[in-house]
CSV table of C-alpha atoms and ligand atoms in Angstrom, one decimal:
chain,number,residue,atom,x,y,z
A,189,UNK,CA,31.0,54.5,41.0
A,190,UNK,CA,31.5,55.5,37.8
A,191,UNK,CA,34.2,54.1,35.8
A,192,UNK,CA,35.6,54.4,32.3
A,193,UNK,CA,37.6,52.7,30.4
A,194,UNK,CA,39.6,53.4,27.7
A,195,UNK,CA,36.2,55.1,25.8
A,196,UNK,CA,36.7,55.8,22.4
A,197,UNK,CA,34.7,58.5,20.4
A,198,UNK,CA,35.0,58.9,16.5
A,199,UNK,CA,32.3,61.5,14.4
A,200,UNK,CA,32.7,59.6,10.5
A,201,UNK,CA,37.4,60.8,10.3
A,202,UNK,CA,37.0,63.2,13.4
A,203,UNK,CA,38.6,60.9,17.1
A,204,UNK,CA,37.2,63.2,19.4
A,205,UNK,CA,37.7,61.2,22.2
A,206,UNK,CA,41.1,59.1,22.2
A,207,UNK,CA,40.8,56.6,24.7
A,208,UNK,CA,40.4,57.8,28.0
A,209,UNK,CA,40.4,56.7,31.6
A,210,UNK,CA,38.7,57.4,35.0
A,211,UNK,CA,37.3,56.5,37.7
A,212,UNK,CA,35.1,58.9,40.2
A,213,UNK,CA,34.5,57.1,43.9
A,214,UNK,CA,31.1,57.5,45.4
A,215,UNK,CA,30.0,60.8,47.0
A,216,UNK,CA,32.6,62.5,44.4
A,217,UNK,CA,32.2,65.4,42.7
A,218,UNK,CA,35.3,65.6,39.8
A,219,UNK,CA,34.8,69.0,37.7
A,220,UNK,CA,36.5,68.3,33.9
A,221,UNK,CA,38.0,71.9,32.3
A,222,UNK,CA,40.2,72.2,29.4
A,223,UNK,CA,40.0,74.3,26.0
A,224,UNK,CA,37.0,74.5,23.6
A,225,UNK,CA,36.1,71.7,21.2
A,226,UNK,CA,38.5,68.9,23.8
A,227,UNK,CA,35.7,66.6,23.9
A,228,UNK,CA,34.6,67.9,27.8
A,229,UNK,CA,30.4,67.8,26.1
A,230,UNK,CA,31.9,64.7,24.2
A,231,UNK,CA,32.6,63.4,27.6
A,232,UNK,CA,30.0,64.1,29.7
A,233,UNK,CA,27.2,62.7,26.8
A,234,UNK,CA,29.1,59.3,26.3
A,235,UNK,CA,28.2,58.9,30.2
A,236,UNK,CA,24.7,59.1,29.6
A,237,UNK,CA,24.5,57.4,26.0
A,238,UNK,CA,23.5,60.5,23.8
A,239,UNK,CA,26.0,59.6,21.9
A,240,UNK,CA,27.4,55.8,21.3
A,241,UNK,CA,31.0,55.4,21.8
A,242,UNK,CA,33.0,53.8,19.4
A,243,UNK,CA,34.0,51.8,21.5
A,244,UNK,CA,35.5,51.4,25.5
A,245,UNK,CA,34.0,50.5,28.5
A,246,UNK,CA,31.3,52.7,30.4
A,247,UNK,CA,30.3,51.7,34.4
A,248,UNK,CA,28.2,53.1,36.4
A,249,UNK,CA,27.8,51.1,40.0
A,250,UNK,CA,27.0,47.3,38.8
A,251,UNK,CA,25.7,48.6,35.7
A,252,UNK,CA,28.3,48.1,32.3
A,253,UNK,CA,27.9,48.8,28.7
A,254,UNK,CA,31.0,47.3,26.8
A,255,UNK,CA,31.3,49.2,23.6
A,256,UNK,CA,33.6,46.8,21.7
A,257,UNK,CA,30.4,44.0,22.1
A,258,UNK,CA,27.8,45.1,20.5
A,259,UNK,CA,25.3,47.1,22.5
A,260,UNK,CA,21.7,46.5,21.7
A,261,UNK,CA,18.7,49.1,21.4
A,262,UNK,CA,18.0,48.1,25.1
A,263,UNK,CA,20.7,47.9,27.0
A,264,UNK,CA,20.4,52.3,26.7
A,265,UNK,CA,17.8,53.4,28.7
A,266,UNK,CA,18.2,51.5,32.1
A,267,UNK,CA,22.1,52.6,31.8
A,268,UNK,CA,20.6,55.9,30.8
A,269,UNK,CA,18.5,56.3,33.5
A,270,UNK,CA,21.5,55.8,36.3
A,271,UNK,CA,22.5,59.5,34.9
A,272,UNK,CA,20.8,63.1,35.1
A,273,UNK,CA,21.8,65.2,32.6
A,274,UNK,CA,22.2,69.6,33.0
A,275,UNK,CA,23.1,71.1,29.9
A,276,UNK,CA,24.7,74.6,29.1
A,277,UNK,CA,21.6,76.0,27.9
A,278,UNK,CA,18.5,73.9,29.9
A,279,UNK,CA,16.3,72.6,27.4
A,280,UNK,CA,13.7,72.9,29.8
A,281,UNK,CA,10.5,71.6,28.3
A,282,UNK,CA,8.6,75.0,27.2
A,283,UNK,CA,5.5,73.6,27.3
A,284,UNK,CA,5.4,72.6,30.9
A,285,UNK,CA,5.5,73.9,33.9
A,286,UNK,CA,8.3,74.1,36.2
A,287,UNK,CA,6.6,71.4,38.4
A,288,UNK,CA,5.4,69.5,35.0
A,289,UNK,CA,8.8,69.7,34.1
A,290,UNK,CA,9.8,67.8,37.1
A,291,UNK,CA,7.5,65.2,37.6
A,292,UNK,CA,7.1,64.1,33.3
A,293,UNK,CA,10.0,61.8,33.7
A,294,UNK,CA,8.4,59.8,37.3
A,295,UNK,CA,4.9,59.8,35.5
A,296,UNK,CA,6.2,59.3,31.6
A,297,UNK,CA,8.7,56.6,32.6
A,298,UNK,CA,8.5,55.8,36.1
A,299,UNK,CA,4.9,55.2,36.0
A,300,UNK,CA,4.1,57.3,39.2
A,301,UNK,CA,1.5,58.3,40.5
A,302,UNK,CA,1.2,61.5,39.8
A,303,UNK,CA,-0.3,62.6,44.0
A,304,UNK,CA,3.5,60.9,44.5
A,305,UNK,CA,5.3,62.5,41.4
A,306,UNK,CA,3.8,65.6,42.1
A,307,UNK,CA,4.7,65.8,45.9
A,308,UNK,CA,8.4,64.6,44.7
A,309,UNK,CA,8.2,67.8,42.6
A,310,UNK,CA,7.5,70.2,44.7
A,311,UNK,CA,10.0,69.0,47.3
A,312,UNK,CA,12.8,69.2,44.9
A,313,UNK,CA,11.6,72.6,43.5
A,314,UNK,CA,11.6,74.1,47.2
A,315,UNK,CA,14.6,72.2,47.3
A,316,UNK,CA,16.6,74.0,44.8
A,317,UNK,CA,14.7,77.6,46.3
A,318,UNK,CA,11.7,77.4,43.8
A,319,UNK,CA,9.3,76.6,46.1
A,320,UNK,CA,7.6,79.6,44.8
A,321,UNK,CA,7.7,79.0,41.2
A,322,UNK,CA,6.2,76.2,40.4
A,323,UNK,CA,3.7,76.7,38.2
A,324,UNK,CA,5.1,79.1,36.2
A,325,UNK,CA,6.5,78.4,32.6
A,326,UNK,CA,10.5,78.6,31.9
A,327,UNK,CA,10.1,81.4,29.7
A,328,UNK,CA,8.2,83.7,32.9
A,329,UNK,CA,12.0,82.5,34.8
A,330,UNK,CA,15.5,84.1,34.8
A,331,UNK,CA,18.1,81.6,33.2
A,332,UNK,CA,19.3,80.4,37.1
A,333,UNK,CA,15.6,79.8,37.9
A,334,UNK,CA,15.3,77.9,34.3
A,335,UNK,CA,18.6,76.1,35.2
A,336,UNK,CA,18.2,75.7,38.8
A,337,UNK,CA,14.5,73.4,37.7
A,338,UNK,CA,16.3,72.0,35.0
A,339,UNK,CA,18.8,70.6,37.9
A,340,UNK,CA,15.6,69.0,39.8
A,341,UNK,CA,14.3,67.7,36.8
A,342,UNK,CA,17.5,65.5,36.7
A,343,UNK,CA,16.7,65.1,40.2
A,344,UNK,CA,13.2,63.7,39.6
A,345,UNK,CA,14.7,60.6,38.7
A,346,UNK,CA,16.3,59.5,41.4
A,347,UNK,CA,19.7,59.1,39.3
A,348,UNK,CA,23.4,57.7,40.6
A,349,UNK,CA,25.5,60.2,38.8
A,350,UNK,CA,24.6,63.8,37.8
A,351,UNK,CA,26.1,65.1,34.9
A,352,UNK,CA,26.9,68.9,34.6
A,353,UNK,CA,27.6,70.2,31.0
A,354,UNK,CA,28.7,73.6,31.7
A,355,UNK,CA,25.3,75.1,33.8
A,356,UNK,CA,26.3,77.9,34.2
A,357,UNK,CA,28.0,79.6,30.9
A,358,UNK,CA,24.6,81.0,29.9
A,359,UNK,CA,24.2,82.9,33.0
A,360,UNK,CA,24.5,86.1,33.1
A,361,UNK,CA,27.4,86.3,36.2
A,362,UNK,CA,24.5,87.9,38.6
A,363,UNK,CA,22.8,84.5,38.4
A,364,UNK,CA,25.7,82.2,38.4
A,365,UNK,CA,26.1,82.0,42.2
A,366,UNK,CA,22.8,80.5,43.1
A,367,UNK,CA,22.8,77.9,41.1
A,368,UNK,CA,26.6,77.3,41.9
A,369,UNK,CA,24.8,76.7,45.6
A,370,UNK,CA,22.5,74.1,44.6
A,371,UNK,CA,25.3,72.1,43.2
A,372,UNK,CA,27.3,72.3,46.5
A,373,UNK,CA,24.5,71.9,48.5
A,374,UNK,CA,24.2,68.9,46.0
A,375,UNK,CA,27.6,68.0,46.7
A,376,UNK,CA,27.6,67.8,50.0
A,377,UNK,CA,24.6,65.6,50.7
A,378,UNK,CA,26.9,62.8,48.7
A,379,UNK,CA,25.8,63.3,45.4
A,380,UNK,CA,28.4,61.8,42.8
A,381,UNK,CA,29.3,64.3,39.9
A,382,UNK,CA,30.8,65.5,36.9
A,383,UNK,CA,30.6,69.0,35.9
A,384,UNK,CA,32.1,70.9,33.1
A,385,UNK,CA,32.4,74.2,34.7
A,386,UNK,CA,35.8,76.8,34.6
A,387,UNK,CA,34.2,78.3,37.7
A,388,UNK,CA,37.1,77.9,39.6
A,389,UNK,CA,35.7,79.0,42.4
A,390,UNK,CA,33.3,76.2,42.1
A,391,UNK,CA,36.4,73.3,41.6
A,392,UNK,CA,38.0,75.2,44.3
A,393,UNK,CA,35.3,74.4,47.3
A,394,UNK,CA,33.5,71.3,46.5
A,395,UNK,CA,35.5,69.0,43.7
A,396,UNK,CA,37.2,66.3,44.7
A,397,UNK,CA,39.6,66.1,41.6
A,398,UNK,CA,40.1,68.4,38.2
A,399,UNK,CA,40.4,67.1,35.3
A,400,UNK,CA,42.4,68.7,32.6
A,401,UNK,CA,41.1,67.5,29.2
A,402,UNK,CA,43.1,68.5,26.0
A,403,UNK,CA,43.0,66.9,22.5
A,404,UNK,CA,40.6,64.0,22.8
A,405,UNK,CA,42.9,63.0,26.5
A,406,UNK,CA,42.9,63.5,30.1
A,407,UNK,CA,46.1,65.1,30.5
A,408,UNK,CA,45.9,65.2,33.9
A,409,UNK,CA,44.0,65.4,36.9
A,410,UNK,CA,44.5,66.1,40.3
A,411,UNK,CA,43.6,68.0,43.7
A,412,UNK,CA,41.9,71.9,42.9
A,413,UNK,CA,44.9,72.8,44.9
A,414,UNK,CA,47.5,70.6,43.1
A,415,UNK,CA,45.9,71.9,39.6
A,416,UNK,CA,45.8,75.4,40.0
A,417,UNK,CA,48.6,76.5,41.8
A,418,UNK,CA,51.1,73.8,41.0
A,419,UNK,CA,49.8,72.4,37.9
A,420,UNK,CA,52.8,69.5,36.4
A,421,UNK,CA,52.0,69.6,32.5
A,422,UNK,CA,53.3,72.7,30.3
A,423,UNK,CA,49.6,72.9,28.7
A,424,UNK,CA,47.9,72.9,31.9
A,425,UNK,CA,49.5,75.8,33.4
A,426,UNK,CA,48.9,77.1,29.8
A,427,UNK,CA,45.4,76.9,29.8
A,428,UNK,CA,45.1,78.0,33.4
A,429,UNK,CA,47.0,81.2,32.4
A,430,UNK,CA,44.3,82.0,29.7
A,431,UNK,CA,41.1,82.2,31.8
A,432,UNK,CA,41.8,83.3,34.7
B,77,UNK,CA,-29.6,97.4,-20.9
B,78,UNK,CA,-30.4,94.0,-19.0
B,79,UNK,CA,-29.0,94.8,-15.7
B,80,UNK,CA,-31.7,97.8,-15.3
B,81,UNK,CA,-34.2,95.6,-16.5
B,82,UNK,CA,-33.2,92.6,-14.0
B,83,UNK,CA,-34.0,94.7,-11.3
B,84,UNK,CA,-36.9,97.0,-12.5
B,85,UNK,CA,-39.4,94.4,-12.4
B,86,UNK,CA,-40.5,93.4,-9.5
B,87,UNK,CA,-41.7,90.4,-10.1
B,88,UNK,CA,-38.4,88.9,-11.1
B,89,UNK,CA,-37.1,90.3,-7.3
B,90,UNK,CA,-40.5,88.9,-5.8
B,91,UNK,CA,-39.0,84.8,-7.8
B,92,UNK,CA,-35.6,85.8,-6.4
B,93,UNK,CA,-36.5,86.5,-2.8
B,94,UNK,CA,-39.1,83.1,-3.2
B,95,UNK,CA,-36.5,81.1,-4.8
B,96,UNK,CA,-33.5,82.1,-2.6
B,97,UNK,CA,-36.0,81.1,1.2
B,98,UNK,CA,-36.5,78.2,-0.5
B,99,UNK,CA,-34.0,77.0,-1.7
B,100,UNK,CA,-31.5,78.4,1.4
B,101,UNK,CA,-32.7,75.1,3.8
B,102,UNK,CA,-31.8,72.2,0.9
B,103,UNK,CA,-28.5,73.8,0.6
B,104,UNK,CA,-27.8,74.4,4.2
B,105,UNK,CA,-29.1,70.3,4.9
B,106,UNK,CA,-26.0,69.1,2.0
B,107,UNK,CA,-23.5,71.0,4.2
B,108,UNK,CA,-24.6,70.0,7.1
B,109,UNK,CA,-25.4,66.7,5.8
B,110,UNK,CA,-22.3,66.4,3.6
B,111,UNK,CA,-20.0,69.3,3.4
B,112,UNK,CA,-19.2,69.4,6.9
B,113,UNK,CA,-18.9,65.9,8.1
B,114,UNK,CA,-16.8,65.4,4.8
B,115,UNK,CA,-14.5,67.5,6.1
B,116,UNK,CA,-14.5,66.6,9.6
B,117,UNK,CA,-13.6,63.3,8.6
B,118,UNK,CA,-11.7,63.5,5.9
B,119,UNK,CA,-9.3,65.6,7.9
B,120,UNK,CA,-9.1,63.8,10.3
B,121,UNK,CA,-8.2,60.7,8.8
B,122,UNK,CA,-5.8,62.9,6.9
B,123,UNK,CA,-3.6,64.0,9.7
B,124,UNK,CA,-3.2,60.8,11.2
B,125,UNK,CA,-2.5,59.3,7.7
B,126,UNK,CA,-0.3,62.7,7.8
B,127,UNK,CA,1.6,61.9,11.1
B,128,UNK,CA,2.3,58.4,10.4
B,129,UNK,CA,4.1,60.0,6.8
B,130,UNK,CA,5.8,62.6,8.7
B,131,UNK,CA,7.8,60.1,11.0
B,132,UNK,CA,8.0,57.9,7.8
B,133,UNK,CA,10.1,60.8,6.7
B,134,UNK,CA,12.1,61.4,9.4
B,135,UNK,CA,12.8,57.6,10.1
B,136,UNK,CA,15.9,56.4,9.3
B,137,UNK,CA,14.5,53.1,7.7
B,138,UNK,CA,14.6,54.1,4.2
B,139,UNK,CA,12.0,51.8,2.9
B,140,UNK,CA,9.7,53.7,4.8
B,141,UNK,CA,11.0,57.0,3.7
B,142,UNK,CA,10.9,55.9,0.2
B,143,UNK,CA,7.5,55.0,0.9
B,144,UNK,CA,6.1,58.5,2.2
B,145,UNK,CA,8.1,60.2,-0.4
B,146,UNK,CA,7.1,58.4,-3.6
B,147,UNK,CA,2.9,58.3,-1.7
B,148,UNK,CA,3.7,62.7,-1.6
B,149,UNK,CA,4.9,63.8,-4.2
B,150,UNK,CA,1.9,61.5,-6.3
B,151,UNK,CA,-0.8,63.3,-4.5
B,152,UNK,CA,0.7,66.6,-5.2
B,153,UNK,CA,1.5,65.7,-8.4
B,154,UNK,CA,-1.7,65.2,-9.4
B,155,UNK,CA,-5.2,67.0,-9.3
B,156,UNK,CA,-7.4,66.3,-6.7
B,157,UNK,CA,-10.5,66.3,-8.9
B,158,UNK,CA,-8.4,63.4,-11.0
B,159,UNK,CA,-7.9,61.6,-8.4
B,160,UNK,CA,-11.9,61.5,-7.0
B,161,UNK,CA,-12.8,60.9,-10.4
B,162,UNK,CA,-10.1,57.7,-10.1
B,163,UNK,CA,-11.5,56.4,-7.0
B,164,UNK,CA,-15.2,56.3,-8.2
B,165,UNK,CA,-15.0,56.2,-11.9
B,166,UNK,CA,-12.3,54.3,-12.4
B,167,UNK,CA,-12.0,51.6,-9.5
B,168,UNK,CA,-15.4,49.7,-11.1
B,169,UNK,CA,-13.7,48.6,-14.2
B,170,UNK,CA,-11.3,47.0,-12.0
B,171,UNK,CA,-14.2,45.8,-9.9
B,172,UNK,CA,-13.7,48.1,-7.2
B,173,UNK,CA,-17.1,50.0,-6.6
B,174,UNK,CA,-17.2,52.4,-3.7
B,175,UNK,CA,-19.8,54.3,-2.9
B,176,UNK,CA,-19.9,57.8,-3.6
B,177,UNK,CA,-19.7,59.6,-0.3
B,178,UNK,CA,-16.5,57.0,1.0
B,179,UNK,CA,-15.2,57.7,-2.3
B,180,UNK,CA,-14.9,61.0,-1.3
B,181,UNK,CA,-13.3,60.5,2.0
B,182,UNK,CA,-10.4,58.4,0.7
B,183,UNK,CA,-9.5,61.1,-1.8
B,184,UNK,CA,-10.0,63.8,0.4
B,185,UNK,CA,-8.1,61.5,3.2
B,186,UNK,CA,-5.4,60.9,1.3
B,187,UNK,CA,-5.0,64.6,0.3
B,188,UNK,CA,-4.9,65.9,3.3
B,189,UNK,CA,-2.5,63.9,4.3
B,190,UNK,CA,0.2,64.3,1.5
B,191,UNK,CA,0.0,67.8,1.7
B,192,UNK,CA,-0.3,68.4,5.8
B,193,UNK,CA,2.7,65.5,6.1
B,194,UNK,CA,4.8,68.4,4.4
B,195,UNK,CA,3.3,70.6,7.0
B,196,UNK,CA,4.3,68.6,9.9
B,197,UNK,CA,7.3,66.9,9.1
B,198,UNK,CA,8.9,70.8,8.7
B,199,UNK,CA,7.2,72.0,12.4
B,200,UNK,CA,9.0,68.6,14.3
B,201,UNK,CA,12.5,69.6,12.4
B,202,UNK,CA,12.0,73.2,13.6
B,203,UNK,CA,12.0,71.3,17.9
B,204,UNK,CA,15.6,71.9,18.3
B,205,UNK,CA,17.5,68.8,19.0
B,206,UNK,CA,17.5,69.8,23.0
B,207,UNK,CA,14.4,69.1,23.4
B,208,UNK,CA,14.8,65.7,22.5
B,209,UNK,CA,17.9,65.3,24.4
B,210,UNK,CA,16.2,66.7,27.2
B,211,UNK,CA,13.4,63.5,26.9
B,212,UNK,CA,16.1,61.0,25.9
B,213,UNK,CA,18.4,62.6,29.0
B,214,UNK,CA,15.4,61.9,31.8
B,215,UNK,CA,15.2,57.7,30.7
B,216,UNK,CA,12.2,58.5,28.2
B,217,UNK,CA,12.1,56.5,24.6
B,218,UNK,CA,11.5,57.7,21.3
B,219,UNK,CA,7.8,57.4,21.3
B,220,UNK,CA,7.5,59.2,24.6
B,221,UNK,CA,10.0,61.9,23.7
B,222,UNK,CA,7.5,62.3,20.7
B,223,UNK,CA,4.3,62.4,21.9
B,224,UNK,CA,4.9,64.3,25.4
B,225,UNK,CA,7.5,66.2,24.4
B,226,UNK,CA,8.0,67.1,20.7
B,227,UNK,CA,4.7,66.7,19.0
B,228,UNK,CA,2.6,69.4,21.6
B,229,UNK,CA,5.3,72.1,20.6
B,230,UNK,CA,5.1,71.0,17.2
B,231,UNK,CA,1.6,71.6,16.7
B,232,UNK,CA,2.2,75.4,17.7
B,233,UNK,CA,4.2,75.7,15.2
B,234,UNK,CA,2.1,73.5,12.5
B,235,UNK,CA,-1.4,75.4,14.1
B,236,UNK,CA,-2.0,77.8,11.4
B,237,UNK,CA,-0.6,75.8,8.5
B,238,UNK,CA,-2.7,73.2,9.3
B,239,UNK,CA,-5.7,75.1,9.7
B,240,UNK,CA,-5.0,76.9,6.2
B,241,UNK,CA,-5.5,73.4,4.9
B,242,UNK,CA,-8.4,73.0,6.4
B,243,UNK,CA,-10.3,76.2,5.5
B,244,UNK,CA,-9.2,74.8,1.8
B,245,UNK,CA,-10.5,71.7,2.6
B,246,UNK,CA,-14.1,72.6,3.4
B,247,UNK,CA,-13.9,74.3,-0.2
B,248,UNK,CA,-12.2,71.8,-1.9
B,249,UNK,CA,-15.0,69.7,-0.9
B,250,UNK,CA,-17.4,71.2,-3.3
B,251,UNK,CA,-15.7,68.7,-6.1
B,252,UNK,CA,-17.4,65.9,-4.5
B,253,UNK,CA,-20.4,67.1,-6.4
B,254,UNK,CA,-18.3,65.6,-9.6
B,255,UNK,CA,-18.7,62.4,-7.9
B,256,UNK,CA,-22.5,62.6,-7.3
B,257,UNK,CA,-22.2,63.5,-3.7
B,258,UNK,CA,-25.0,65.7,-2.7
B,259,UNK,CA,-23.3,68.1,-0.6
B,260,UNK,CA,-24.2,71.4,-0.7
B,261,UNK,CA,-23.1,72.4,-4.0
B,262,UNK,CA,-24.1,70.1,-6.0
B,263,UNK,CA,-27.5,71.0,-4.5
B,264,UNK,CA,-27.1,73.9,-5.5
B,265,UNK,CA,-26.7,73.1,-9.7
B,266,UNK,CA,-29.6,70.7,-9.2
B,267,UNK,CA,-32.1,73.4,-8.2
B,268,UNK,CA,-30.6,75.9,-10.6
B,269,UNK,CA,-31.1,73.7,-13.4
B,270,UNK,CA,-34.6,73.6,-12.7
B,271,UNK,CA,-34.9,77.5,-12.6
B,272,UNK,CA,-31.9,78.7,-14.4
B,273,UNK,CA,-31.0,81.0,-11.5
B,274,UNK,CA,-27.6,80.6,-11.9
B,275,UNK,CA,-25.9,83.6,-9.7
B,276,UNK,CA,-28.4,83.7,-7.0
B,277,UNK,CA,-27.7,79.5,-6.0
B,278,UNK,CA,-23.9,79.6,-7.0
B,279,UNK,CA,-23.9,82.5,-4.5
B,280,UNK,CA,-26.2,81.1,-2.2
B,281,UNK,CA,-23.7,78.4,-1.8
B,282,UNK,CA,-20.7,80.7,-2.2
B,283,UNK,CA,-22.4,83.2,1.1
B,284,UNK,CA,-22.8,79.7,3.4
B,285,UNK,CA,-19.0,78.3,2.5
B,286,UNK,CA,-17.4,81.4,3.1
B,287,UNK,CA,-19.7,81.7,7.0
B,288,UNK,CA,-18.5,78.2,8.1
B,289,UNK,CA,-14.2,79.3,6.9
B,290,UNK,CA,-15.0,82.5,8.6
B,291,UNK,CA,-16.7,80.5,11.8
B,292,UNK,CA,-13.7,78.6,11.6
B,293,UNK,CA,-11.3,81.2,11.2
B,294,UNK,CA,-12.7,82.6,14.8
B,295,UNK,CA,-12.3,79.3,16.2
B,296,UNK,CA,-8.1,78.9,14.9
B,297,UNK,CA,-7.3,82.5,16.6
B,298,UNK,CA,-8.9,80.7,19.8
B,299,UNK,CA,-7.1,77.4,20.0
B,300,UNK,CA,-4.1,79.4,19.1
B,301,UNK,CA,-4.4,81.5,21.9
B,302,UNK,CA,-4.6,78.8,23.9
B,303,UNK,CA,-1.1,76.8,22.4
B,304,UNK,CA,0.6,80.2,23.1
B,305,UNK,CA,-0.1,80.7,26.9
B,306,UNK,CA,3.6,79.3,27.3
B,307,UNK,CA,5.1,81.6,25.2
B,308,UNK,CA,6.0,85.4,25.6
B,309,UNK,CA,4.7,87.8,23.9
C,160,ADP,N1,27.7,65.3,17.3
C,160,ADP,C1,28.7,65.9,16.2
C,160,ADP,N2,29.2,65.7,15.0
C,160,ADP,C2,30.1,65.8,14.3
C,160,ADP,N3,31.6,66.5,15.3
C,160,ADP,C3,30.9,66.6,17.1
C,160,ADP,C4,29.7,66.0,17.4
C,160,ADP,N4,29.9,66.9,18.8
C,160,ADP,C5,30.6,67.3,18.5
C,160,ADP,N5,31.9,67.0,17.4
C,160,ADP,C6,33.2,68.0,17.6
C,160,ADP,O1,33.8,67.2,19.1
C,160,ADP,C7,34.6,68.1,19.4
C,160,ADP,C8,34.7,68.0,20.4
C,160,ADP,O2,33.7,68.9,20.9
C,160,ADP,P1,33.1,68.8,22.2
C,160,ADP,O3,33.0,67.9,22.7
C,160,ADP,O4,31.8,69.9,22.4
C,160,ADP,O5,33.9,70.1,23.4
C,160,ADP,P2,33.7,70.3,24.6
C,160,ADP,O6,32.4,70.8,25.7
C,160,ADP,O7,35.3,70.1,25.4
C,160,ADP,O8,34.0,71.9,24.0
C,160,ADP,C9,35.0,69.2,18.0
C,160,ADP,O9,35.5,69.3,18.0
C,160,ADP,C10,33.5,69.9,17.9
C,160,ADP,O10,33.6,69.7,16.9
C,161,MG,MG1,31.4,71.8,25.6
């Protein structure tokens, strides 16, 4: 489903991604771990084309963006539509209710009729356990509820892949579980997911593969049990010792 | 003393009341026919101009940026009265003749456009980058994100300073009297020229300006409360 080939990203002089190669099969869940500044966020943002890679190739499904050639502005929106992005700090639209947040993409981008979008929005909010919060504004919701609206908003565009950038790291500990549960349900339904998180429980229970990034490269990848119990690389075990 | 003699004379008091009553209607007419339309039309045109100017300023296009910057700088760096004189008295010397009222509209719109563009630009820049990205991430284009996500939030931020501009504009329209627009203040001048009751007429005009601005500040409060409904208190 996802195919990343020799992806490089450079900010001015700073090389952040130094040749990422990764394949993720349909319905697979990949958890990305690694120290702060290792390029995890940048990798997800490249997939969503919020950042333009410096070079390399991105493929999702049968759509390809080859950054060794000129990528035009018109190629980006259809490619971006293949991925749904969930942000660390939710980034909900504060002037819209939960339902309006979820309806915004379908109505404005896809031109769906309001009625259809409303039905779908209500269905999605029910799915993330927020049926009773439909008319609430973000400021009236807890962090965990806001993040679940964020997930519903991304799902409303019917992406092929969901990208999560530390979706629970801004949350109070008691709110983490409700968000992870929604993510696990999504994984169980067969959604292809790439999740940056340091929630080891989630990685153990839901991930098909764990990827350890450091210094802009993938240092090690493997099954969760293998990475967590017997990492091959010194850097991986050092990092795991720090966070566990 | 002069002061006491003014109020001591009953005939004088009667005369003042009489003139005050008679002049109230023409002044009010001047306000309704000119001051208020001049304010409203100029503000709406100016606001449209301001949004384009603000967008030009934050766009990546160097040429647009430069044009916008020169425009704002020129308008802010020159007196409004001089601008009005250039349009109404200056342009005819090169064959461009514009009537008083449209001249005033042009002058005031250009003025609002420049000042308000700075307000709008600051408001747009105050919206967190994550809001743009959230818009993009659900597939919205630049203009969709701007229209649906950024401007509604920026309008809340810019409402208080824009209201101040609007109220200033109500008062600034009195300058249109200098280019022969028969708005409220010009009428006060004309009436006073016939009966020499300058204090009375100008105070009356001042009072009507005050009432208009007072009502506007009430409307402003209402709109602010409406826009604040999605902000926790
Ligand atoms: N827009 C940017 N401009 C310049 N440097 C950036 C930008 N975004 C990220 N970086 C830098 O890239 C590096 C990797 O950042 P990031 O991908 O956020 O890492 P992580 O998510 O793993 O903590 C950091 O050194 C960061 O400062
Ligand atoms: Mg990060």
